[in-house]
Short mmCIF file of C-alpha atoms and ligand atoms in Angstrom, two decimals:
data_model
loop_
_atom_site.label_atom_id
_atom_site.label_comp_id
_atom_site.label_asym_id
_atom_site.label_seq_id
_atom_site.Cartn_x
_atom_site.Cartn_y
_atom_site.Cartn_z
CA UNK A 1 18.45 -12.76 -11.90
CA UNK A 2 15.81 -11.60 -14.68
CA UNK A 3 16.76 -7.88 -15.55
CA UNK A 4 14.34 -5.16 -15.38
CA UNK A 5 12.40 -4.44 -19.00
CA UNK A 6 9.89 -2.35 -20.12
CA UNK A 7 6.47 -3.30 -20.25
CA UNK A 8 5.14 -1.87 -22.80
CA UNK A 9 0.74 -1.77 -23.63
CA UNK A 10 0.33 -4.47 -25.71
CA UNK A 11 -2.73 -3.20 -28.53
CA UNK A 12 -3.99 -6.54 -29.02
CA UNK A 13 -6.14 -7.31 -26.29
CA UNK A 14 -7.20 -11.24 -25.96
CA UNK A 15 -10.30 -11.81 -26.57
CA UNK A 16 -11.00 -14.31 -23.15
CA UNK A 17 -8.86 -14.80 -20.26
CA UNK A 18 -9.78 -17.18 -17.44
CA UNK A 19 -8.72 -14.00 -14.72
CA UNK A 20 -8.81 -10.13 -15.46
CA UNK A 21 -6.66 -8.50 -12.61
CA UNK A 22 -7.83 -4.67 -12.53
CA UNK A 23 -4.82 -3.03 -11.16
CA UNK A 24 -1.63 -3.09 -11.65
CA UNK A 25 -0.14 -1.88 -7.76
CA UNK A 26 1.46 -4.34 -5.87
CA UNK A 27 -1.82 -6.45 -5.34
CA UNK A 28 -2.89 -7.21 -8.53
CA UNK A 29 0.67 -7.51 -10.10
CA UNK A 30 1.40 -10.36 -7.11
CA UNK A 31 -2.11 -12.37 -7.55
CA UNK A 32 -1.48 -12.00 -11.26
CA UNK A 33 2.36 -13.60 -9.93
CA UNK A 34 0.39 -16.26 -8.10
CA UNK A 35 -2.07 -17.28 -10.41
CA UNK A 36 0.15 -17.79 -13.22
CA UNK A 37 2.63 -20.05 -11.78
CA UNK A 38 -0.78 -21.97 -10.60
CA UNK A 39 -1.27 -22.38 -14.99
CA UNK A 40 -3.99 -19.76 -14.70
CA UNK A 41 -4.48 -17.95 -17.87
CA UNK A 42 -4.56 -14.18 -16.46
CA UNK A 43 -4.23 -10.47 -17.24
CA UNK A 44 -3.49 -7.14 -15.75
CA UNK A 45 -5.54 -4.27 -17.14
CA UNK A 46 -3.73 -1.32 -15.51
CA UNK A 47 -5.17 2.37 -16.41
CA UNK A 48 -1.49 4.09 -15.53
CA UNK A 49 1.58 1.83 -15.96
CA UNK A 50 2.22 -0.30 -13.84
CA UNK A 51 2.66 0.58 -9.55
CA UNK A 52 2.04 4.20 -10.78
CA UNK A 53 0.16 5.02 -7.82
CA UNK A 54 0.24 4.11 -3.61
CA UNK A 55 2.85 1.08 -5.02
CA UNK A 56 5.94 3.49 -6.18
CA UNK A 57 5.42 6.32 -3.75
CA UNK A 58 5.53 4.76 -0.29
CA UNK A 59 8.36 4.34 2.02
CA UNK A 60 8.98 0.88 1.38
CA UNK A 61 9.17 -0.42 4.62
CA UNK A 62 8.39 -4.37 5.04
CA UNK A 63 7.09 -4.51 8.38
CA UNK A 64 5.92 -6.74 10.84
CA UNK A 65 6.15 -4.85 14.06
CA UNK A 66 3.00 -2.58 15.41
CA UNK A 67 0.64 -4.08 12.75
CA UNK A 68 -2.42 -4.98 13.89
CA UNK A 69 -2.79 -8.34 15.47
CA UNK A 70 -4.90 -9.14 12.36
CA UNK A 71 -2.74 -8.87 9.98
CA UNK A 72 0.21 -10.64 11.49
CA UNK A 73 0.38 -13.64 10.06
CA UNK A 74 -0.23 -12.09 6.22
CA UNK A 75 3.33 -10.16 7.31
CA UNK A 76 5.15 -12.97 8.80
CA UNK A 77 3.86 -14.76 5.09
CA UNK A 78 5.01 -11.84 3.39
CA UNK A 79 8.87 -12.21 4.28
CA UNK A 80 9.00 -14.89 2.97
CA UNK A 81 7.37 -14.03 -0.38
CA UNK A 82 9.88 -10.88 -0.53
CA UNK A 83 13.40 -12.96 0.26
CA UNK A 84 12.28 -15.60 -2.69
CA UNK A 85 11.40 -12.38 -5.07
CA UNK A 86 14.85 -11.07 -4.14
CA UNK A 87 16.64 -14.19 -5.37
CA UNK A 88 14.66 -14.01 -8.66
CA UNK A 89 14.65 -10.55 -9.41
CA UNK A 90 16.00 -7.06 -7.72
CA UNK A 91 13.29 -5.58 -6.04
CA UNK A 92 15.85 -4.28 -3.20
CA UNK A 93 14.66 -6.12 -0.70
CA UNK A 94 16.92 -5.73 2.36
CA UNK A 95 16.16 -7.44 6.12
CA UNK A 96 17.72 -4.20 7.90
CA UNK A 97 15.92 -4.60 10.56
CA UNK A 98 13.20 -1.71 11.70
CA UNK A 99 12.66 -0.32 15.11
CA UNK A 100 10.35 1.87 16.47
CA UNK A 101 11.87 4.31 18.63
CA UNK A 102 10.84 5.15 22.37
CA UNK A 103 10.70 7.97 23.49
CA UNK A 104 9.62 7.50 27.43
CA UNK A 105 9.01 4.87 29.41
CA UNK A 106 5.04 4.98 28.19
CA UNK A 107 6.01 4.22 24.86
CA UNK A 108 8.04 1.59 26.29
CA UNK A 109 5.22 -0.09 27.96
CA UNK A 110 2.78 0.52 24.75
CA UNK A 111 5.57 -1.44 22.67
CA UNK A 112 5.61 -4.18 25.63
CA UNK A 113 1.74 -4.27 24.81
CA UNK A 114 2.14 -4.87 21.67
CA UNK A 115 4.74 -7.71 21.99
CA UNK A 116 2.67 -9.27 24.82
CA UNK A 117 -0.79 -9.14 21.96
CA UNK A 118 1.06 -10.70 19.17
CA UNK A 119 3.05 -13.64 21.52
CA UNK A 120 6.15 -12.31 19.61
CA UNK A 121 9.27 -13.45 21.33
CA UNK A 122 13.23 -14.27 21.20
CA UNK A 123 15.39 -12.65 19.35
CA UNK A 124 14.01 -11.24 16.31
CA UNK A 125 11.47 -9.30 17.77
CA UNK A 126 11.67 -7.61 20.88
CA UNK A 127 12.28 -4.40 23.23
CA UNK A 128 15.92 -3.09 22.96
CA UNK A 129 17.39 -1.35 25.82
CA UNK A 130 18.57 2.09 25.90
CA UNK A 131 22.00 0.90 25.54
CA UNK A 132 21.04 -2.44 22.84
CA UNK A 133 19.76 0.87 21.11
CA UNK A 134 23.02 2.70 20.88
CA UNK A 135 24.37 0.07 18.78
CA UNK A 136 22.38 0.54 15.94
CA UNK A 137 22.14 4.40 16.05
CA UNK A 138 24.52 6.90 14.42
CA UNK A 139 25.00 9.53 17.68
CA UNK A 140 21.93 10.86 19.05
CA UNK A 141 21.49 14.35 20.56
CA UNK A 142 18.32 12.80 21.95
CA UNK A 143 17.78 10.34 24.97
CA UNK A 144 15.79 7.44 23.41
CA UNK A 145 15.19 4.71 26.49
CA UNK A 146 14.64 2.09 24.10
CA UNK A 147 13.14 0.69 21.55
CA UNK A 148 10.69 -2.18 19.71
CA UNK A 149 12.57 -4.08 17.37
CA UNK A 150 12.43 -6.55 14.14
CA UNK A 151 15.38 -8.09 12.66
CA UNK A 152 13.45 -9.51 10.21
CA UNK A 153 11.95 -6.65 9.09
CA UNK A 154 13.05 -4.25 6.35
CA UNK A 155 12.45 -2.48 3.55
CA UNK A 156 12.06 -2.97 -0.27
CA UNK A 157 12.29 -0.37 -2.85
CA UNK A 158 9.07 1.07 -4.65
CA UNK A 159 10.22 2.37 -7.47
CA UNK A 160 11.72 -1.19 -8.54
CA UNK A 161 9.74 -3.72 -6.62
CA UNK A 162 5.86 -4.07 -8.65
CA UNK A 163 7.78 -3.78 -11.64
CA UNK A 164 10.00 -6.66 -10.50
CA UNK A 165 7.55 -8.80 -9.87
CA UNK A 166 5.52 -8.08 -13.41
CA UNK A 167 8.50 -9.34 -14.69
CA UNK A 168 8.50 -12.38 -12.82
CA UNK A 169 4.70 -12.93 -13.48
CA UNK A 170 5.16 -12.31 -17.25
CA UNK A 171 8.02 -14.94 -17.53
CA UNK A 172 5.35 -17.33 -16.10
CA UNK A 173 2.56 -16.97 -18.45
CA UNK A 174 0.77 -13.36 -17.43
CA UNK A 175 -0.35 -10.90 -19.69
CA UNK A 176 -0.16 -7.10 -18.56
CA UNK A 177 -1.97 -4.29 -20.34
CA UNK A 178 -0.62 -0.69 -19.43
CA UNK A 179 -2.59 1.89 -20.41
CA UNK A 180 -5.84 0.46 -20.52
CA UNK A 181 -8.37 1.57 -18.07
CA UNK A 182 -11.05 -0.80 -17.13
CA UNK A 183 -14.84 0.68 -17.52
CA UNK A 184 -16.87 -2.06 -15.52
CA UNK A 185 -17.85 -5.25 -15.71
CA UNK A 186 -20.34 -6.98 -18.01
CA UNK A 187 -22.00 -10.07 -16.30
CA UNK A 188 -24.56 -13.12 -17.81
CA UNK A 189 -26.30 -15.80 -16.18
CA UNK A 190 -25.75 -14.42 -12.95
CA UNK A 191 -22.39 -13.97 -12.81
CA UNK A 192 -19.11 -11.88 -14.22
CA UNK A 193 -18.52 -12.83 -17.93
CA UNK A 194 -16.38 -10.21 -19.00
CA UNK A 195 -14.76 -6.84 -18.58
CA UNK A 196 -15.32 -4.00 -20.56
CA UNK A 197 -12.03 -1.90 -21.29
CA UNK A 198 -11.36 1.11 -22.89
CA UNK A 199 -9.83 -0.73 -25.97
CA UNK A 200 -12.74 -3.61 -26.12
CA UNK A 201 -14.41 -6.21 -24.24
CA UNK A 202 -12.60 -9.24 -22.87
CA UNK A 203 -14.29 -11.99 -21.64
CA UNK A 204 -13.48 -14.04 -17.92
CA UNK A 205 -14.82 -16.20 -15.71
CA UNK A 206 -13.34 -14.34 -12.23
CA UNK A 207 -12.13 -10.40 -11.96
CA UNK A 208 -10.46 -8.94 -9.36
CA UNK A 209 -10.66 -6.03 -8.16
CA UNK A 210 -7.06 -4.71 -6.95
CA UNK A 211 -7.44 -0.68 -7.83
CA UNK A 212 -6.19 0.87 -4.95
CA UNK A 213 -8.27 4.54 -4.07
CA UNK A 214 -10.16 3.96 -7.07
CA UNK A 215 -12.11 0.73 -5.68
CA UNK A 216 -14.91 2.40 -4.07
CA UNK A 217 -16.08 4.19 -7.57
CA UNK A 218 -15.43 1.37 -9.09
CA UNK A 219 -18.05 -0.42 -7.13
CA UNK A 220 -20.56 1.88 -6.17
CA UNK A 221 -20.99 1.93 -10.29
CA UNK A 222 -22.23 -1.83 -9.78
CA UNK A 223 -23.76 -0.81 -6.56
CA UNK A 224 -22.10 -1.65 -4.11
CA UNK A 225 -21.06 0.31 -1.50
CA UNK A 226 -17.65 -0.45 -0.82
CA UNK A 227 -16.52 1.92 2.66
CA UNK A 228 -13.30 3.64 1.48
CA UNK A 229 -11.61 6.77 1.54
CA UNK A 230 -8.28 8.65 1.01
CA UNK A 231 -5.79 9.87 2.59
CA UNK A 232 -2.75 12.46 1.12
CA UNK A 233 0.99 11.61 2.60
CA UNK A 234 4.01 12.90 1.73
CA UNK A 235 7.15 11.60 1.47
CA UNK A 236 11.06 12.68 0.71
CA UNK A 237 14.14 11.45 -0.51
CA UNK A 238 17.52 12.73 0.27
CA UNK A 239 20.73 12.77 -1.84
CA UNK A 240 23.18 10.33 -1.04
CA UNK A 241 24.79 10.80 2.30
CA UNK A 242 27.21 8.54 4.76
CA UNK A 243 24.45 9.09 7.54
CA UNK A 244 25.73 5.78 9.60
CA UNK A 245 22.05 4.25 10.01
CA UNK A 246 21.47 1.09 8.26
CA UNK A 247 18.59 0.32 10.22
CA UNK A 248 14.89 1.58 8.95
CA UNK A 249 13.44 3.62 12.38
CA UNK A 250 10.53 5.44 13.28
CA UNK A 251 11.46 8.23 15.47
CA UNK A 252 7.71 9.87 16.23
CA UNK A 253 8.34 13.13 14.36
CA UNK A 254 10.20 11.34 11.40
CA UNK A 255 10.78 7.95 9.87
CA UNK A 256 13.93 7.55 7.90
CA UNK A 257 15.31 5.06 6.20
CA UNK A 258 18.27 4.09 3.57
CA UNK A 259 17.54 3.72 0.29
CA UNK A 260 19.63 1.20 -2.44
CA UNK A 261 21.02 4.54 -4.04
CA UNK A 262 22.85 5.75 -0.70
CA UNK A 263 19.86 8.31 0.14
CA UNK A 264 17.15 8.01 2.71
CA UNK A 265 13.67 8.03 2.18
CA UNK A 266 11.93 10.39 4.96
CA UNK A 267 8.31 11.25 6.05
CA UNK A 268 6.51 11.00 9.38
CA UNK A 269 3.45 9.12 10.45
CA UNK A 270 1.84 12.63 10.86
CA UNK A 271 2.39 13.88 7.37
CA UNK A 272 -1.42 12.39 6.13
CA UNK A 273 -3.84 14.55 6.31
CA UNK A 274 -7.61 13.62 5.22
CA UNK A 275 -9.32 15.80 2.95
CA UNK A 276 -13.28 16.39 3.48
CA UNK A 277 -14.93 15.59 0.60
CA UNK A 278 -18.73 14.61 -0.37
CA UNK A 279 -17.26 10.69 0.10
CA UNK A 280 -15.78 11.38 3.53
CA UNK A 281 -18.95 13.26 4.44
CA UNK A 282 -21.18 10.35 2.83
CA UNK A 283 -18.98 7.79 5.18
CA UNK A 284 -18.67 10.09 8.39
CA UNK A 285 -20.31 7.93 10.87
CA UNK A 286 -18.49 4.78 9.56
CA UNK A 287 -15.04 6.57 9.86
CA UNK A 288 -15.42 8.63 12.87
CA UNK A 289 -13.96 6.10 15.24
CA UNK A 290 -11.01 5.81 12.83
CA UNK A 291 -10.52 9.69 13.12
CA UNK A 292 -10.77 9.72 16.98
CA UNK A 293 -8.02 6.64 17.33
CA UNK A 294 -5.36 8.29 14.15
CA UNK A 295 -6.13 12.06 15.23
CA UNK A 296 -2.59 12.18 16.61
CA UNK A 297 -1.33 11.11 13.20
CA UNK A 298 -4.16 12.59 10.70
CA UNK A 299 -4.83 16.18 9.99
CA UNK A 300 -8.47 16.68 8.19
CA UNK A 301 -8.33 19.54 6.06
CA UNK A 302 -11.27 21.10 3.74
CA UNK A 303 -10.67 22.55 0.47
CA UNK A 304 -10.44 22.35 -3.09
CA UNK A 305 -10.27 18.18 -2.73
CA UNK A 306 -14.12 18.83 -2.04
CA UNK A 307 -15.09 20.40 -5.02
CA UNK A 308 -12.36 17.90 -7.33
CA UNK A 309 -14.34 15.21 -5.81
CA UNK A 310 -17.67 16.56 -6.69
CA UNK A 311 -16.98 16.93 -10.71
CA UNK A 312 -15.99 13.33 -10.43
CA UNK A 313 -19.44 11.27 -11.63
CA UNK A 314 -20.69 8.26 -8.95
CA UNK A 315 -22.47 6.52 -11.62
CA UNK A 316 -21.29 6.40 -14.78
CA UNK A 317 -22.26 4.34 -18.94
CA UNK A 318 -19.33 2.03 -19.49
CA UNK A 319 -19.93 2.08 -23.11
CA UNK A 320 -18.29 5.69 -23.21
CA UNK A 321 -15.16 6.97 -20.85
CA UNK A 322 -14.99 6.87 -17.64
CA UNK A 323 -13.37 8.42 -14.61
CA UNK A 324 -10.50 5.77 -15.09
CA UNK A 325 -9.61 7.02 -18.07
CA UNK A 326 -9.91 10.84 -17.44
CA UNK A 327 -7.88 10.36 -13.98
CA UNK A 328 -4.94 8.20 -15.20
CA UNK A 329 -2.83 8.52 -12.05
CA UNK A 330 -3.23 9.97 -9.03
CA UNK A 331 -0.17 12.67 -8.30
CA UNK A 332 -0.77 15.00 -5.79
CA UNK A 333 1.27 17.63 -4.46
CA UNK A 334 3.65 16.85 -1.83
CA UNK A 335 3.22 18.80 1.64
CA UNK A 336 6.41 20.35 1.46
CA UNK A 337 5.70 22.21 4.88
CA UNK A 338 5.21 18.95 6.87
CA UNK A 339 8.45 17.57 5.56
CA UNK A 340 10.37 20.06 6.35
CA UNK A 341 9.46 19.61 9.74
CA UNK A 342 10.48 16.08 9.14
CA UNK A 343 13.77 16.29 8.28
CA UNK A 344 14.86 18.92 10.29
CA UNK A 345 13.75 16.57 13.21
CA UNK A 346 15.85 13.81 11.70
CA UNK A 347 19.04 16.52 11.37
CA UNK A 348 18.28 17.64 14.75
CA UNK A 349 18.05 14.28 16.38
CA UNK A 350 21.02 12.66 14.35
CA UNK A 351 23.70 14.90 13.86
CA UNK A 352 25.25 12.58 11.04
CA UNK A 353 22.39 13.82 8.57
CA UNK A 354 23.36 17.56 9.24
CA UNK A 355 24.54 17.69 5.72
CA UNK A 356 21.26 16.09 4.30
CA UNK A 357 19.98 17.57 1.16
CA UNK A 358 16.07 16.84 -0.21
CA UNK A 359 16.39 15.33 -3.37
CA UNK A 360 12.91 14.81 -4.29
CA UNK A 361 9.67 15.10 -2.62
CA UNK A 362 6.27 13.47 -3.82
CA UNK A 363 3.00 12.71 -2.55
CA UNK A 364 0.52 9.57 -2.51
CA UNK A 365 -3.07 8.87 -1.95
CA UNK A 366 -3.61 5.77 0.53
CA UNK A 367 -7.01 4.03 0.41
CA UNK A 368 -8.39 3.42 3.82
CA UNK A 369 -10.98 1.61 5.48
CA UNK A 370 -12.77 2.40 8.72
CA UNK A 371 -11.09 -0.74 10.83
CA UNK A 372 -7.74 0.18 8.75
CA UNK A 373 -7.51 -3.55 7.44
CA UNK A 374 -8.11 -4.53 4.03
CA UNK A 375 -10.80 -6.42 1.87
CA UNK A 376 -9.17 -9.55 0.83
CA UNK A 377 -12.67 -10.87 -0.03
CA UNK A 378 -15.26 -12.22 -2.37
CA UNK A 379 -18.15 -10.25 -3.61
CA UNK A 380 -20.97 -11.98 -2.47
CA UNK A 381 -23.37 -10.72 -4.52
CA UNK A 382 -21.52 -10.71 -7.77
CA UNK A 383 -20.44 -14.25 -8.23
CA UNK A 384 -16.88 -14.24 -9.59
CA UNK A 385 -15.88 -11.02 -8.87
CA UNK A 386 -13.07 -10.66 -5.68
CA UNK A 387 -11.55 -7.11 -4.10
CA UNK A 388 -8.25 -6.45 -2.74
CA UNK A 389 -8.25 -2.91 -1.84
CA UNK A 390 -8.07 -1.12 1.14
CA UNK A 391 -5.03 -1.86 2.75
CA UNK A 392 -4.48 1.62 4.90
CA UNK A 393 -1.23 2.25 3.85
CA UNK A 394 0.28 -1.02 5.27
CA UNK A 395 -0.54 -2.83 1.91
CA UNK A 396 3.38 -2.70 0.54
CA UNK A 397 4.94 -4.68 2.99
CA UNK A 398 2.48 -7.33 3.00
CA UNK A 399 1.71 -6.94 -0.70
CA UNK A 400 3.20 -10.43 -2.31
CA UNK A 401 1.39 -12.44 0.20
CA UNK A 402 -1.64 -10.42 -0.20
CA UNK A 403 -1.65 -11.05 -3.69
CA UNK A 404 -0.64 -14.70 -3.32
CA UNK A 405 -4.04 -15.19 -0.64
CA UNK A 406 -6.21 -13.42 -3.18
CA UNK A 407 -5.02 -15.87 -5.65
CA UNK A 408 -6.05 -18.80 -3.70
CA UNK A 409 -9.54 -17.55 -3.14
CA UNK A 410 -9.68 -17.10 -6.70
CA UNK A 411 -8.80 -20.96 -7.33
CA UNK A 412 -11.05 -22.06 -4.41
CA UNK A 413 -7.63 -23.26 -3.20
CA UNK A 414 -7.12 -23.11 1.19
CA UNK A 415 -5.99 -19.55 1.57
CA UNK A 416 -2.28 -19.68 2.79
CA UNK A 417 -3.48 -17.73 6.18
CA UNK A 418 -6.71 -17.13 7.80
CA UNK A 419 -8.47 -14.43 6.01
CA UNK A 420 -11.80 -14.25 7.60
CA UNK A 421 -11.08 -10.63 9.55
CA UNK A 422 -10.76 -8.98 5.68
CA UNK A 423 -14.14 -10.12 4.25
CA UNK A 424 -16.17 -7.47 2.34
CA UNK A 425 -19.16 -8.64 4.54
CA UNK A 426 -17.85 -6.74 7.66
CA UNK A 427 -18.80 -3.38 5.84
CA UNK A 428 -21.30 -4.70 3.60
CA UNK A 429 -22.85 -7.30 1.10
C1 FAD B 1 3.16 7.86 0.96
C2 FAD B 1 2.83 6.42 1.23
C3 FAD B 1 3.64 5.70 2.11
C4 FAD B 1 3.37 4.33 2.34
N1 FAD B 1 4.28 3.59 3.04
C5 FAD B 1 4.12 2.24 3.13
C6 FAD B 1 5.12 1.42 3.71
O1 FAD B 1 6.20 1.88 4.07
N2 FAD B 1 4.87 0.08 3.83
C7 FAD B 1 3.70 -0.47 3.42
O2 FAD B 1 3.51 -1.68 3.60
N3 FAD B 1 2.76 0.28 2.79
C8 FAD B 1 2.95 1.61 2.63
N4 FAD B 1 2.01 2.37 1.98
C9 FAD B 1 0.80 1.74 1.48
C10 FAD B 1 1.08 0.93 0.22
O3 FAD B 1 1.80 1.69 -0.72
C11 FAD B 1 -0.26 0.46 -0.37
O4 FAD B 1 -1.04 -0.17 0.64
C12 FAD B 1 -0.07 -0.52 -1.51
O5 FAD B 1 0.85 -0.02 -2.46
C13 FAD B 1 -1.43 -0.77 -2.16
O6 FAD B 1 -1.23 -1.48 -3.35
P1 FAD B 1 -2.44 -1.64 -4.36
O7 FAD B 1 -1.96 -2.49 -5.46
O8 FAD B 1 -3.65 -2.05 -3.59
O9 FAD B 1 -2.78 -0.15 -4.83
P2 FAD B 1 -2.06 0.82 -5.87
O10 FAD B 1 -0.60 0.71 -5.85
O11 FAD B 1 -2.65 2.17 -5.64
O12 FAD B 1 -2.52 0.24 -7.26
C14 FAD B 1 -3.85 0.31 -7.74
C15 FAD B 1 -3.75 0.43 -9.25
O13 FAD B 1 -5.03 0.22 -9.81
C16 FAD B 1 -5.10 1.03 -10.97
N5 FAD B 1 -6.53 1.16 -11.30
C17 FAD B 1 -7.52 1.63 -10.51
N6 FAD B 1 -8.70 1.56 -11.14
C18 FAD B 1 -8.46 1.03 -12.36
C19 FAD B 1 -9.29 0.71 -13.47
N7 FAD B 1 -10.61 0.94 -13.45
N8 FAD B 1 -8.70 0.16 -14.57
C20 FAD B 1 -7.37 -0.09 -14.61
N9 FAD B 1 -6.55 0.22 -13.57
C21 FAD B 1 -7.09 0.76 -12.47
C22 FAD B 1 -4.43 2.32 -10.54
O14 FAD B 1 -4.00 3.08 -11.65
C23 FAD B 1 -3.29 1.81 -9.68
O15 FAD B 1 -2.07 1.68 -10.41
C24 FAD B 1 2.23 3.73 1.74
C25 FAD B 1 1.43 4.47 0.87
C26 FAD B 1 1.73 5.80 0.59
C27 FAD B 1 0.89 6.56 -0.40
#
């Protein structure tokens, strides 16, 4: 296995590269993976270092179960992709198995729904009963009467996984540039011909466009009007602790699950709360559907967001700095308040974690769409340019596949899976 290094911001910037990647989250990093063991001659220009942002801070969950039908076979792809990173390189990847835990006999028959839409069957996914349940759960002071199940789901770890596979993409061939923000793109004849960083201009045939919440100001400054917002969630990590639960599990009013270091990561689907800002107010009719269907889950809150959002310039000279480079990563405060609530639910429900302590808590901003799918598209009016953004905070779990697809499109290569549901064109041109 390759060990971990430091990547360090190279100063010498090439001065052409077939493919500039901007973005280095767990997108970019695995179509810059793909690319280069196709003998593409690529770089990553990332503005932070590398998976500073949404690709560090989630839960790490690799998960197939209650996606959307959509998006099914990009997951199934994805597994794959993670156990052949794992034999490479530690990234923890770990099949634990996930299950989403019922409550009633309603959210028994909604997880029967969702078995019946995806024609998932046997033995690696499917319901458990009450008492299958039992067998995978430290003691419960809670009646659970069931439960949808992968054993072929799991969970990787954030703060070790991009980085991982920047390794692996450097050892075959890839260039990555930390700390240097791309400004926009220059174009000729028509098409992309280079981009224009904060340390010089490097010239490419293709760019792609893999920069997480920061993809929608990133096109509307070449005009187009790319439908995405953000979304704050919060997330905690406990200090080690024999808890007895080996299995990642969403329990409604937590999710929980063991981390390589002997802690659990913790957070609950309802700790994301959408700020109003001018975007979200821009966007309103496009996302209001998308509020009504995650209102259980999403808490819209107004405040000083709004006014953050409105010193932030829409159009901007990319001769001179730019937002990228004032706004080098995105760290927002954890809701401390909402995990609380969290974990004592966890401590209540499991005994076993009574002795829990919060190690660390931190917070995330997850670019969304209004269908929550992603853009694994071209850019139809800007030949050579492709986006990968918007993956609505399932983008981890099916990241290296995501990445890999993008690649392909890039080449002109068949796309590994169907990708005709995450075209740009669905929102606009
Ligand atoms: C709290 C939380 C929990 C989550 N839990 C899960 C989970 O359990 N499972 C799951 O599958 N997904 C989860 N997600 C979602 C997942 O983390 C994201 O979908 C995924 O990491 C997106 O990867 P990305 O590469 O598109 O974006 P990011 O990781 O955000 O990377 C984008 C990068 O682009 C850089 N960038 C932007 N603009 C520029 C520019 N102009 N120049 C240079 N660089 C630029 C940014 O600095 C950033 O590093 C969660 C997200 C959060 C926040």
């Amino acid at each position: 296995m390759l060990p971990i290094q430091e990547i360090t911001f190279k100063p010498e910037l090439p001065k052409q590269v077939s493919v500039a990647i901007i973005g280095g989250g767990i997108i970019g990093i695995s179509c810059a993976l793909a690319l280069a063991r196709k003998g593409v001659d690529v770089a990553v220009f990332e503005k932070g270092t590398i998976g500073c942002e949404q690709s560090s801070r989630n839960w790490g969950w690799v998960r197939s179960i209650g996606r959307d039908i959509k998006e099914l076979q990009l997951a199934i792809l994805a597994n794959e992709f993670w156990q052949s990173i794992q034999s490479q390189i530690d990234v923890g990847y770990r099949m634990t198995g996930l299950a989403y835990l019922a409550k009633d006999e309603l959210e028994m028959a909604l997880h029967q729904k969702w078995i019946d839409a995806s024609g998932a069957s046997g033995a690696r996914v499917r319901l458990l009963s009450r008492a299958e349940l039992a067998r995978f759960l430290p003691q419960s002071s809670r009646t659970w009467d069931g439960a949808l199940y992968s054993a072929i789901d799991g969970v990787a770890e954030p703060t070790m996984a991009t980085r991982g596979i920047a390794e692996l993409a450097l050892a075959n061939g890839a260039s990555i540039f930390e700390h240097c923000a791309v400004r926009g793109i220059d174009m000729s004849a028509g098409r992309v011909s280079a981009v224009v960083t904060e340390h010089g201009v490097v010239k490419c045939a293709d760019v792609v466009l893999a920069g997480g919440a920061w993809s929608r100001l990133f096109c509307g400054n070449h005009a187009i009007d790319f439908p995405q917002l953000k979304v704050h969630a919060s997330v905690l990590q406990t200090a080690p602790i024999d808890a007895k639960l080996d299995v990642a599990i969403n329990g409604g009013d937590f999710t929980c699950r063991k981390r390589c270091d002997g802690g659990y990561t913790v957070s609950k689907l309802g700790a994301s709360v959408a700020d109003l800002t001018p975007d979200s107010i821009r966007l309103s009719t496009k996302f209001l559907r998308a509020w009504l269907k995650e209102r259980k889950y999403l808490r819209l809150r107004f405040g000083r967001p709004f006014f953050d959002e409105l010193k932030i310039p829409r159009r901007f000279n990319i001769d001179g700095p730019t937002p990228f480079e004032s706004y080098r990563v995105l760290d927002p405060e954890a809701n401390n308040g909402m995990l609380n609530d969290a974990m004592n639910c966890l401590k209540q429900t499991f005994p076993s974690f009574a002795n829990a302590t919060i190690a660390r808590t931190w917070a995330g901003m997850i670019d969304v769409t209004p269908d929550g799918l992603p853009v694994i598209s071209r850019v139809e009016r800007i030949p050579g340019f492709y986006l990968g953004s918007g993956f609505s905070g399932h983008g981890f779990g099916i990241g290296p596949a995501a990445g890999a697809v993008l690649a392909d499109l890039v080449t002109g290569d068949r796309t590994q899976v169907g990708i005709e549901d995450f075209a740009l064109s669905r929102f606009c041109s």
